[in-house]
Each structure stands twice: as structure tokens, then as C-alpha cells.
Amino acid sequence: MNRSKSIVRSSGGGVSVGRVLLHLLPAVFLFALFAAVGILHVTSRVLVVDMGYRLSKAEAEERALIRENDRLKLELATLKSPARLEKLAREKLGMAMPSGPVVIALPPQLPGAKRNARAEARDSRAVRVAERGGSR
């Protein structure tokens, strides 16, 4: 008879769905926790790699801009060279070096006094002429 009672328990639905879920619930939670940690880890690694690519691209752009800046500085120095400017003045603008002393120095003007520069320039007492090639 003992044997029949044990058969009745197992075949009579002695194991309920609630009990099975209760035993599986910790395993499901543990699996979900590992999956969430794995997803977070992979996401963080992807973000780190993406940021590395961005940093590499920004550094390459910086190097290109530094090269461009150096090239432009060299071009500016070339364009500002006195020999080039003199050549342009002679050839394109038809300018020439003045012959003889042509620098006229006028006496200092007092504040509030009006001055007629042409009249003073014609007045031989007010005119001082600087010689070309002298010390500055």
C-alpha cells in the first residue's frame, strides 16, 4: 500500500507550476543579470573604440591644420619680402626710387593752431631736407 500512495502523489499532480517557477526564478534573475552586465560591457567597449576613432581623426585634422598654418606663414613671409615688394612696385605700379633728397620735415604743430602745410613747405626757413641713405 505504501507503494500505491507514492504513485498517487507523483501522478496526482504533486508538483505544481508555482513551485517549479519558484525554483527557476533565481536562475532566471541570475541569467538576466549576467545578460545585462554583458550588454553594458559590450556597449561601453564600443563607445571606447568609437571615441578612440574620433580622437585619432581629430589629431590627424590638427596635424593637417598645423601644416597648413606653417605653409601660410611661409607664404606670408615670402609675400612681405622687401625685394618682392620693390619688384612689384617697379613693374606693376611703375614706381621708381626718388632721385636726390626728397624728404621734407615740418616743424611740430602746436595744439589748436591751424597749419598750412603747403605754405610751410614752400618757406625755405621751415624746410629741412634729409639726405637719402643716411642713418635713421
Short mmCIF file of C-alpha atoms in Angstrom, two decimals:
data_model
loop_
_atom_site.label_atom_id
_atom_site.label_comp_id
_atom_site.label_asym_id
_atom_site.label_seq_id
_atom_site.Cartn_x
_atom_site.Cartn_y
_atom_site.Cartn_z
CA MET A 1 0.00 0.00 0.00
CA ASN A 2 2.86 2.33 0.56
CA ARG A 3 3.75 1.89 -2.97
CA SER A 4 0.35 2.96 -4.21
CA LYS A 5 0.37 6.10 -2.13
CA SER A 6 3.67 7.23 -3.60
CA ILE A 7 2.37 6.64 -7.09
CA VAL A 8 -0.70 8.65 -6.34
CA ARG A 9 1.34 11.59 -5.16
CA SER A 10 3.52 11.71 -8.25
CA SER A 11 0.74 11.10 -10.71
CA GLY A 12 -1.84 13.15 -8.88
CA GLY A 13 -0.11 16.42 -9.67
CA GLY A 14 2.07 16.60 -6.63
CA VAL A 15 4.36 19.12 -8.40
CA SER A 16 2.70 22.46 -9.07
CA VAL A 17 3.67 25.05 -11.68
CA GLY A 18 4.15 27.64 -8.94
CA ARG A 19 6.74 25.53 -7.18
CA VAL A 20 8.66 24.99 -10.44
CA LEU A 21 8.64 28.73 -11.20
CA LEU A 22 9.73 29.47 -7.66
CA HIS A 23 12.75 27.19 -8.14
CA LEU A 24 13.54 28.66 -11.61
CA LEU A 25 13.09 32.31 -10.62
CA PRO A 26 16.60 32.78 -9.09
CA ALA A 27 18.18 31.17 -12.14
CA VAL A 28 16.20 33.45 -14.48
CA PHE A 29 17.18 36.52 -12.46
CA LEU A 30 20.82 35.43 -12.45
CA PHE A 31 20.74 34.88 -16.21
CA ALA A 32 19.09 38.31 -16.75
CA LEU A 33 21.72 39.94 -14.53
CA PHE A 34 24.60 38.35 -16.48
CA ALA A 35 22.98 39.32 -19.78
CA ALA A 36 22.55 42.95 -18.61
CA VAL A 37 26.16 43.13 -17.42
CA GLY A 38 27.36 41.63 -20.72
CA ILE A 39 25.32 44.12 -22.75
CA LEU A 40 26.64 47.03 -20.67
CA HIS A 41 30.22 45.80 -21.04
CA VAL A 42 29.95 45.43 -24.82
CA THR A 43 28.26 48.83 -25.12
CA SER A 44 31.00 50.52 -23.10
CA ARG A 45 33.72 48.88 -25.20
CA VAL A 46 32.01 50.03 -28.42
CA LEU A 47 31.83 53.58 -27.06
CA VAL A 48 35.52 53.50 -26.08
CA VAL A 49 36.54 52.29 -29.55
CA ASP A 50 34.33 54.94 -31.20
CA MET A 51 35.89 57.65 -29.03
CA GLY A 52 39.35 56.37 -29.97
CA TYR A 53 38.49 56.72 -33.66
CA ARG A 54 37.17 60.23 -33.08
CA LEU A 55 40.32 61.19 -31.18
CA SER A 56 42.54 59.79 -33.93
CA LYS A 57 40.59 61.73 -36.56
CA ALA A 58 40.83 64.96 -34.52
CA GLU A 59 44.59 64.52 -34.09
CA ALA A 60 45.03 63.97 -37.83
CA GLU A 61 42.98 67.10 -38.51
CA GLU A 62 45.13 69.03 -36.02
CA ARG A 63 48.32 67.92 -37.78
CA ALA A 64 46.87 68.95 -41.15
CA LEU A 65 45.89 72.37 -39.79
CA ILE A 66 49.35 72.89 -38.28
CA ARG A 67 50.95 72.04 -41.64
CA GLU A 68 48.57 74.45 -43.40
CA ASN A 69 49.34 77.17 -40.86
CA ASP A 70 53.09 76.70 -41.35
CA ARG A 71 52.65 76.84 -45.12
CA LEU A 72 50.62 80.04 -44.85
CA LYS A 73 53.22 81.63 -42.55
CA LEU A 74 55.92 80.85 -45.11
CA GLU A 75 53.77 82.26 -47.91
CA LEU A 76 53.14 85.43 -45.89
CA ALA A 77 56.85 85.89 -45.24
CA THR A 78 57.52 85.43 -48.96
CA LEU A 79 54.84 87.93 -49.93
CA LYS A 80 56.12 90.51 -47.43
CA SER A 81 59.74 90.33 -48.56
CA PRO A 82 61.14 93.78 -49.44
CA ALA A 83 62.72 92.57 -52.70
CA ARG A 84 59.39 91.22 -53.95
CA LEU A 85 57.53 94.39 -52.94
CA GLU A 86 60.10 96.59 -54.68
CA LYS A 87 59.86 94.47 -57.83
CA LEU A 88 56.05 94.74 -57.83
CA ALA A 89 56.24 98.50 -57.29
CA ARG A 90 58.60 98.93 -60.22
CA GLU A 91 56.96 96.53 -62.69
CA LYS A 92 53.22 96.69 -61.95
CA LEU A 93 52.82 100.16 -60.48
CA GLY A 94 55.52 101.95 -62.47
CA MET A 95 57.15 103.36 -59.35
CA ALA A 96 60.83 104.28 -59.08
CA MET A 97 63.23 105.30 -56.35
CA PRO A 98 63.32 109.08 -55.90
CA SER A 99 66.36 110.89 -57.16
CA GLY A 100 68.04 113.19 -54.68
CA PRO A 101 66.80 114.42 -51.33
CA VAL A 102 63.02 114.50 -51.23
CA VAL A 103 62.06 114.06 -47.60
CA ILE A 104 60.66 117.24 -46.11
CA ALA A 105 60.43 117.57 -42.33
CA LEU A 106 57.96 120.12 -40.99
CA PRO A 107 58.23 121.78 -37.58
CA PRO A 108 55.95 120.38 -34.90
CA GLN A 109 52.47 121.86 -34.77
CA LEU A 110 51.14 123.37 -31.55
CA PRO A 111 47.77 122.08 -30.37
CA GLY A 112 44.90 124.22 -31.56
CA ALA A 113 46.94 126.10 -34.16
CA LYS A 114 45.98 125.61 -37.80
CA ARG A 115 48.78 124.96 -40.18
CA ASN A 116 49.03 125.36 -43.91
CA ALA A 117 51.47 122.60 -44.81
CA ARG A 118 51.94 123.77 -48.39
CA ALA A 119 52.86 127.27 -47.38
CA GLU A 120 55.31 125.99 -44.76
CA ALA A 121 56.84 123.57 -47.23
CA ARG A 122 57.48 126.42 -49.66
CA ASP A 123 59.02 128.57 -46.95
CA SER A 124 62.74 127.84 -47.11
CA ARG A 125 63.28 128.60 -43.41
CA ALA A 126 60.89 125.78 -42.36
CA VAL A 127 62.22 123.16 -44.75
CA ARG A 128 64.84 120.65 -43.70
CA VAL A 129 65.89 118.09 -46.23
CA ALA A 130 67.03 114.63 -45.28
CA GLU A 131 69.71 113.01 -47.38
CA ARG A 132 69.00 109.61 -48.90
CA GLY A 133 70.98 106.71 -47.50
CA GLY A 134 71.79 108.46 -44.21
CA SER A 135 71.37 106.98 -40.77
CA ARG A 136 67.91 106.94 -39.24
#
